[in-house]
PDB file of N, CA and C in Angstrom:
ATOM      1  N   UNK A  54      73.280  83.734 119.151  1.00  0.00           N
ATOM      2  CA  UNK A  54      73.567  82.322 119.061  1.00  0.00           C
ATOM      3  C   UNK A  54      74.867  82.075 118.257  1.00  0.00           C
ATOM      4  N   UNK A  55      75.779  83.047 118.171  1.00  0.00           N
ATOM      5  CA  UNK A  55      76.971  82.796 117.386  1.00  0.00           C
ATOM      6  C   UNK A  55      77.937  82.030 118.161  1.00  0.00           C
ATOM      7  N   UNK A  56      77.857  81.872 119.521  1.00  0.00           N
ATOM      8  CA  UNK A  56      78.846  81.147 120.256  1.00  0.00           C
ATOM      9  C   UNK A  56      78.623  79.610 120.096  1.00  0.00           C
ATOM     10  N   UNK A  57      79.256  78.959 119.093  1.00  0.00           N
ATOM     11  CA  UNK A  57      79.057  77.625 118.914  1.00  0.00           C
ATOM     12  C   UNK A  57      80.284  76.845 119.401  1.00  0.00           C
ATOM     13  N   UNK A  58      81.076  77.384 120.441  1.00  0.00           N
ATOM     14  CA  UNK A  58      82.176  76.721 120.960  1.00  0.00           C
ATOM     15  C   UNK A  58      81.664  75.686 121.940  1.00  0.00           C
ATOM     16  N   UNK A  59      81.465  74.440 121.448  1.00  0.00           N
ATOM     17  CA  UNK A  59      80.951  73.348 122.272  1.00  0.00           C
ATOM     18  C   UNK A  59      82.092  72.692 123.119  1.00  0.00           C
ATOM     19  N   UNK A  60      83.215  72.738 122.627  1.00  0.00           N
ATOM     20  CA  UNK A  60      84.339  72.171 123.305  1.00  0.00           C
ATOM     21  C   UNK A  60      85.491  73.143 123.639  1.00  0.00           C
ATOM     22  N   UNK A  61      86.277  72.740 124.572  1.00  0.00           N
ATOM     23  CA  UNK A  61      87.503  73.623 124.997  1.00  0.00           C
ATOM     24  C   UNK A  61      88.825  72.941 124.569  1.00  0.00           C
ATOM     25  N   UNK A  62      88.845  72.206 123.551  1.00  0.00           N
ATOM     26  CA  UNK A  62      90.031  71.509 123.174  1.00  0.00           C
ATOM     27  C   UNK A  62      91.211  72.410 122.922  1.00  0.00           C
ATOM     28  N   UNK A  63      90.967  73.373 122.197  1.00  0.00           N
ATOM     29  CA  UNK A  63      92.064  74.324 121.862  1.00  0.00           C
ATOM     30  C   UNK A  63      92.734  74.868 123.157  1.00  0.00           C
ATOM     31  N   UNK A  64      91.883  75.244 124.087  1.00  0.00           N
ATOM     32  CA  UNK A  64      92.405  75.766 125.377  1.00  0.00           C
ATOM     33  C   UNK A  64      93.130  74.657 126.146  1.00  0.00           C
ATOM     34  N   UNK A  65      92.613  73.398 126.102  1.00  0.00           N
ATOM     35  CA  UNK A  65      93.119  72.315 126.884  1.00  0.00           C
ATOM     36  C   UNK A  65      94.486  72.039 126.357  1.00  0.00           C
ATOM     37  N   UNK A  66      94.699  72.037 124.929  1.00  0.00           N
ATOM     38  CA  UNK A  66      95.913  71.766 124.364  1.00  0.00           C
ATOM     39  C   UNK A  66      96.933  72.751 124.803  1.00  0.00           C
ATOM     40  N   UNK A  67      96.619  73.962 124.778  1.00  0.00           N
ATOM     41  CA  UNK A  67      97.512  75.054 125.257  1.00  0.00           C
ATOM     42  C   UNK A  67      97.849  74.890 126.712  1.00  0.00           C
ATOM     43  N   UNK A  68      96.884  74.625 127.550  1.00  0.00           N
ATOM     44  CA  UNK A  68      97.101  74.497 128.977  1.00  0.00           C
ATOM     45  C   UNK A  68      98.079  73.305 129.259  1.00  0.00           C
ATOM     46  N   UNK A  69      97.992  72.270 128.356  1.00  0.00           N
ATOM     47  CA  UNK A  69      98.921  71.040 128.536  1.00  0.00           C
ATOM     48  C   UNK A  69     100.211  71.136 127.769  1.00  0.00           C
ATOM     49  N   UNK A  70     100.347  72.274 127.047  1.00  0.00           N
ATOM     50  CA  UNK A  70     101.555  72.445 126.151  1.00  0.00           C
ATOM     51  C   UNK A  70     101.687  71.451 125.170  1.00  0.00           C
ATOM     52  N   UNK A  71     100.522  71.102 124.487  1.00  0.00           N
ATOM     53  CA  UNK A  71     100.511  70.076 123.445  1.00  0.00           C
ATOM     54  C   UNK A  71      99.948  70.682 122.194  1.00  0.00           C
ATOM     55  N   UNK A  72     100.230  70.050 121.068  1.00  0.00           N
ATOM     56  CA  UNK A  72      99.768  70.520 119.798  1.00  0.00           C
ATOM     57  C   UNK A  72      98.667  69.616 119.229  1.00  0.00           C
ATOM     58  N   UNK A  73      97.903  70.178 118.317  1.00  0.00           N
ATOM     59  CA  UNK A  73      96.944  69.410 117.729  1.00  0.00           C
ATOM     60  C   UNK A  73      97.568  68.180 116.859  1.00  0.00           C
ATOM     61  N   UNK A  74      98.815  68.534 116.331  1.00  0.00           N
ATOM     62  CA  UNK A  74      99.586  67.480 115.600  1.00  0.00           C
ATOM     63  C   UNK A  74      99.840  66.299 116.612  1.00  0.00           C
ATOM     64  N   UNK A  75     100.393  66.617 117.775  1.00  0.00           N
ATOM     65  CA  UNK A  75     100.572  65.596 118.773  1.00  0.00           C
ATOM     66  C   UNK A  75      99.399  64.839 119.124  1.00  0.00           C
ATOM     67  N   UNK A  76      98.300  65.430 119.262  1.00  0.00           N
ATOM     68  CA  UNK A  76      96.971  64.711 119.592  1.00  0.00           C
ATOM     69  C   UNK A  76      96.515  63.844 118.440  1.00  0.00           C
ATOM     70  N   UNK A  77      96.718  64.389 117.180  1.00  0.00           N
ATOM     71  CA  UNK A  77      96.358  63.667 115.977  1.00  0.00           C
ATOM     72  C   UNK A  77      97.232  62.364 115.977  1.00  0.00           C
ATOM     73  N   UNK A  78      98.497  62.473 116.242  1.00  0.00           N
ATOM     74  CA  UNK A  78      99.322  61.249 116.284  1.00  0.00           C
ATOM     75  C   UNK A  78      98.957  60.210 117.323  1.00  0.00           C
ATOM     76  N   UNK A  79      98.617  60.724 118.425  1.00  0.00           N
ATOM     77  CA  UNK A  79      98.199  59.877 119.623  1.00  0.00           C
ATOM     78  C   UNK A  79      96.942  59.141 119.308  1.00  0.00           C
ATOM     79  N   UNK A  80      96.000  59.830 118.635  1.00  0.00           N
ATOM     80  CA  UNK A  80      94.712  59.261 118.325  1.00  0.00           C
ATOM     81  C   UNK A  80      94.641  58.546 116.997  1.00  0.00           C
ATOM     82  N   UNK A  81      95.766  58.607 116.239  1.00  0.00           N
ATOM     83  CA  UNK A  81      95.747  58.135 114.868  1.00  0.00           C
ATOM     84  C   UNK A  81      94.721  58.796 113.998  1.00  0.00           C
ATOM     85  N   UNK A  82      94.530  60.085 114.128  1.00  0.00           N
ATOM     86  CA  UNK A  82      93.585  60.803 113.238  1.00  0.00           C
ATOM     87  C   UNK A  82      94.400  61.779 112.437  1.00  0.00           C
ATOM     88  N   UNK A  83      93.832  62.344 111.437  1.00  0.00           N
ATOM     89  CA  UNK A  83      94.482  63.380 110.682  1.00  0.00           C
ATOM     90  C   UNK A  83      94.637  64.648 111.424  1.00  0.00           C
ATOM     91  N   UNK A  84      95.640  65.480 111.142  1.00  0.00           N
ATOM     92  CA  UNK A  84      95.807  66.762 111.736  1.00  0.00           C
ATOM     93  C   UNK A  84      94.541  67.663 111.475  1.00  0.00           C
ATOM     94  N   UNK A  85      94.072  67.554 110.253  1.00  0.00           N
ATOM     95  CA  UNK A  85      92.904  68.317 109.827  1.00  0.00           C
ATOM     96  C   UNK A  85      91.645  67.985 110.716  1.00  0.00           C
ATOM     97  N   UNK A  86      91.422  66.695 111.068  1.00  0.00           N
ATOM     98  CA  UNK A  86      90.289  66.366 111.928  1.00  0.00           C
ATOM     99  C   UNK A  86      90.463  67.011 113.225  1.00  0.00           C
ATOM    100  N   UNK A  87      91.645  66.881 113.865  1.00  0.00           N
ATOM    101  CA  UNK A  87      91.854  67.512 115.246  1.00  0.00           C
ATOM    102  C   UNK A  87      91.766  69.016 115.209  1.00  0.00           C
ATOM    103  N   UNK A  88      92.277  69.536 114.034  1.00  0.00           N
ATOM    104  CA  UNK A  88      92.239  70.999 113.987  1.00  0.00           C
ATOM    105  C   UNK A  88      90.699  71.441 113.875  1.00  0.00           C
ATOM    106  N   UNK A  89      89.990  70.790 113.167  1.00  0.00           N
ATOM    107  CA  UNK A  89      88.498  71.061 113.061  1.00  0.00           C
ATOM    108  C   UNK A  89      87.708  70.959 114.441  1.00  0.00           C
ATOM    109  N   UNK A  90      88.210  69.876 115.163  1.00  0.00           N
ATOM    110  CA  UNK A  90      87.701  69.850 116.561  1.00  0.00           C
ATOM    111  C   UNK A  90      88.072  71.020 117.377  1.00  0.00           C
ATOM    112  N   UNK A  91      89.363  71.392 117.307  1.00  0.00           N
ATOM    113  CA  UNK A  91      89.984  72.388 118.177  1.00  0.00           C
ATOM    114  C   UNK A  91      89.302  73.798 117.768  1.00  0.00           C
ATOM    115  N   UNK A  92      88.961  73.954 116.500  1.00  0.00           N
ATOM    116  CA  UNK A  92      88.361  75.187 116.118  1.00  0.00           C
ATOM    117  C   UNK A  92      86.846  75.267 116.178  1.00  0.00           C
ATOM    118  N   UNK A  93      86.282  74.172 116.681  1.00  0.00           N
ATOM    119  CA  UNK A  93      84.843  73.944 116.802  1.00  0.00           C
ATOM    120  C   UNK A  93      84.070  73.997 115.494  1.00  0.00           C
ATOM    121  N   UNK A  94      84.731  73.701 114.370  1.00  0.00           N
ATOM    122  CA  UNK A  94      84.052  73.490 113.139  1.00  0.00           C
ATOM    123  C   UNK A  94      83.335  72.198 113.023  1.00  0.00           C
ATOM    124  N   UNK A  95      83.863  71.201 113.736  1.00  0.00           N
ATOM    125  CA  UNK A  95      83.117  69.922 113.887  1.00  0.00           C
ATOM    126  C   UNK A  95      83.452  69.481 115.395  1.00  0.00           C
ATOM    127  N   UNK A  96      82.725  68.364 115.801  1.00  0.00           N
ATOM    128  CA  UNK A  96      82.756  67.897 117.144  1.00  0.00           C
ATOM    129  C   UNK A  96      83.257  66.450 117.135  1.00  0.00           C
ATOM    130  N   UNK A  97      84.127  66.064 118.114  1.00  0.00           N
ATOM    131  CA  UNK A  97      84.397  64.655 118.258  1.00  0.00           C
ATOM    132  C   UNK A  97      83.212  63.911 118.836  1.00  0.00           C
ATOM    133  N   UNK A  98      83.212  62.595 118.664  1.00  0.00           N
ATOM    134  CA  UNK A  98      82.158  61.809 119.239  1.00  0.00           C
ATOM    135  C   UNK A  98      82.347  61.750 120.825  1.00  0.00           C
ATOM    136  N   UNK A  99      81.433  61.320 121.512  1.00  0.00           N
ATOM    137  CA  UNK A  99      81.594  61.063 122.949  1.00  0.00           C
ATOM    138  C   UNK A  99      82.791  60.185 123.313  1.00  0.00           C
ATOM    139  N   UNK A 100      82.859  59.149 122.586  1.00  0.00           N
ATOM    140  CA  UNK A 100      84.045  58.212 122.733  1.00  0.00           C
ATOM    141  C   UNK A 100      85.310  58.872 122.480  1.00  0.00           C
ATOM    142  N   UNK A 101      85.363  59.740 121.449  1.00  0.00           N
ATOM    143  CA  UNK A 101      86.599  60.432 121.104  1.00  0.00           C
ATOM    144  C   UNK A 101      86.848  61.507 122.144  1.00  0.00           C
ATOM    145  N   UNK A 102      85.824  62.064 122.731  1.00  0.00           N
ATOM    146  CA  UNK A 102      86.096  63.036 123.839  1.00  0.00           C
ATOM    147  C   UNK A 102      86.720  62.278 125.029  1.00  0.00           C
ATOM    148  N   UNK A 103      86.311  61.095 125.330  1.00  0.00           N
ATOM    149  CA  UNK A 103      86.891  60.359 126.444  1.00  0.00           C
ATOM    150  C   UNK A 103      88.293  59.999 126.150  1.00  0.00           C
ATOM    151  N   UNK A 104      88.572  59.647 124.864  1.00  0.00           N
ATOM    152  CA  UNK A 104      90.004  59.305 124.365  1.00  0.00           C
ATOM    153  C   UNK A 104      90.896  60.605 124.555  1.00  0.00           C
ATOM    154  N   UNK A 105      90.355  61.703 124.085  1.00  0.00           N
ATOM    155  CA  UNK A 105      91.020  62.909 124.172  1.00  0.00           C
ATOM    156  C   UNK A 105      91.510  63.252 125.565  1.00  0.00           C
ATOM    157  N   UNK A 106      90.448  63.179 126.493  1.00  0.00           N
ATOM    158  CA  UNK A 106      90.664  63.480 127.902  1.00  0.00           C
ATOM    159  C   UNK A 106      91.716  62.509 128.480  1.00  0.00           C
ATOM    160  N   UNK A 107      91.797  61.283 128.062  1.00  0.00           N
ATOM    161  CA  UNK A 107      92.712  60.382 128.544  1.00  0.00           C
ATOM    162  C   UNK A 107      94.140  60.738 128.097  1.00  0.00           C
ATOM    163  N   UNK A 108      94.215  61.091 126.825  1.00  0.00           N
ATOM    164  CA  UNK A 108      95.579  61.548 126.299  1.00  0.00           C
ATOM    165  C   UNK A 108      96.003  62.800 126.933  1.00  0.00           C
ATOM    166  N   UNK A 109      95.173  63.695 127.349  1.00  0.00           N
ATOM    167  CA  UNK A 109      95.546  64.993 127.921  1.00  0.00           C
ATOM    168  C   UNK A 109      95.570  64.890 129.495  1.00  0.00           C
ATOM    169  N   UNK A 110      95.206  63.728 129.993  1.00  0.00           N
ATOM    170  CA  UNK A 110      95.222  63.477 131.412  1.00  0.00           C
ATOM    171  C   UNK A 110      94.354  64.476 132.210  1.00  0.00           C
ATOM    172  N   UNK A 111      93.069  64.511 131.721  1.00  0.00           N
ATOM    173  CA  UNK A 111      92.153  65.404 132.320  1.00  0.00           C
ATOM    174  C   UNK A 111      90.803  64.856 132.352  1.00  0.00           C
ATOM    175  N   UNK A 112      89.818  65.408 133.042  1.00  0.00           N
ATOM    176  CA  UNK A 112      88.429  64.987 133.144  1.00  0.00           C
ATOM    177  C   UNK A 112      87.746  65.429 131.895  1.00  0.00           C
ATOM    178  N   UNK A 113      86.890  64.526 131.388  1.00  0.00           N
ATOM    179  CA  UNK A 113      86.230  64.854 130.087  1.00  0.00           C
ATOM    180  C   UNK A 113      85.330  66.050 130.234  1.00  0.00           C
ATOM    181  N   UNK A 114      84.765  66.254 131.393  1.00  0.00           N
ATOM    182  CA  UNK A 114      83.880  67.401 131.496  1.00  0.00           C
ATOM    183  C   UNK A 114      84.568  68.700 131.380  1.00  0.00           C
ATOM    184  N   UNK A 115      85.951  68.708 131.633  1.00  0.00           N
ATOM    185  CA  UNK A 115      86.761  69.892 131.430  1.00  0.00           C
ATOM    186  C   UNK A 115      86.979  70.251 129.971  1.00  0.00           C
ATOM    187  N   UNK A 116      86.618  69.279 129.086  1.00  0.00           N
ATOM    188  CA  UNK A 116      86.684  69.582 127.694  1.00  0.00           C
ATOM    189  C   UNK A 116      85.482  70.283 126.985  1.00  0.00           C
ATOM    190  N   UNK A 117      84.457  70.329 127.845  1.00  0.00           N
ATOM    191  CA  UNK A 117      83.149  70.809 127.455  1.00  0.00           C
ATOM    192  C   UNK A 117      83.006  72.358 127.890  1.00  0.00           C
ATOM    193  N   UNK A 118      82.422  73.059 127.026  1.00  0.00           N
ATOM    194  CA  UNK A 118      82.200  74.516 127.445  1.00  0.00           C
ATOM    195  C   UNK A 118      80.897  74.545 128.280  1.00  0.00           C
ATOM    196  N   UNK A 119      80.991  75.005 129.495  1.00  0.00           N
ATOM    197  CA  UNK A 119      79.798  75.079 130.377  1.00  0.00           C
ATOM    198  C   UNK A 119      78.898  76.308 130.220  1.00  0.00           C
ATOM    199  N   UNK A 120      79.287  77.210 129.245  1.00  0.00           N
ATOM    200  CA  UNK A 120      78.548  78.466 129.008  1.00  0.00           C
ATOM    201  C   UNK A 120      77.500  78.231 127.875  1.00  0.00           C
ATOM    202  N   UNK A 121      77.048  77.115 127.562  1.00  0.00           N
ATOM    203  CA  UNK A 121      76.257  76.934 126.442  1.00  0.00           C
ATOM    204  C   UNK A 121      74.791  77.481 126.556  1.00  0.00           C
ATOM    205  N   UNK A 122      74.363  77.819 127.737  1.00  0.00           N
ATOM    206  CA  UNK A 122      72.988  78.363 128.002  1.00  0.00           C
ATOM    207  C   UNK A 122      72.955  79.798 127.845  1.00  0.00           C
ATOM    208  N   UNK A 123      74.002  80.468 127.402  1.00  0.00           N
ATOM    209  CA  UNK A 123      73.998  81.956 127.262  1.00  0.00           C
ATOM    210  C   UNK A 123      73.237  82.222 125.981  1.00  0.00           C
ATOM    211  N   UNK A 124      72.538  83.355 125.945  1.00  0.00           N
ATOM    212  CA  UNK A 124      71.857  83.829 124.760  1.00  0.00           C
ATOM    213  C   UNK A 124      72.172  85.375 124.539  1.00  0.00           C
TER     214      UNK A 124
END
């Protein structure tokens, strides 16, 4: 149960050639907050996930890791 990667934000940022600093500016959040989300140390709220998806021009479901049922 070590795989606690609930979101794919880090991958999505790389795919979109964006930085966590850029996203932090777009969302008016601290770089530390976005970095914690990207490293899965904490999770954005559902509302924040939708905002992230909007800024990255992607579907919110593509920000979520679909392999959560692995053991």
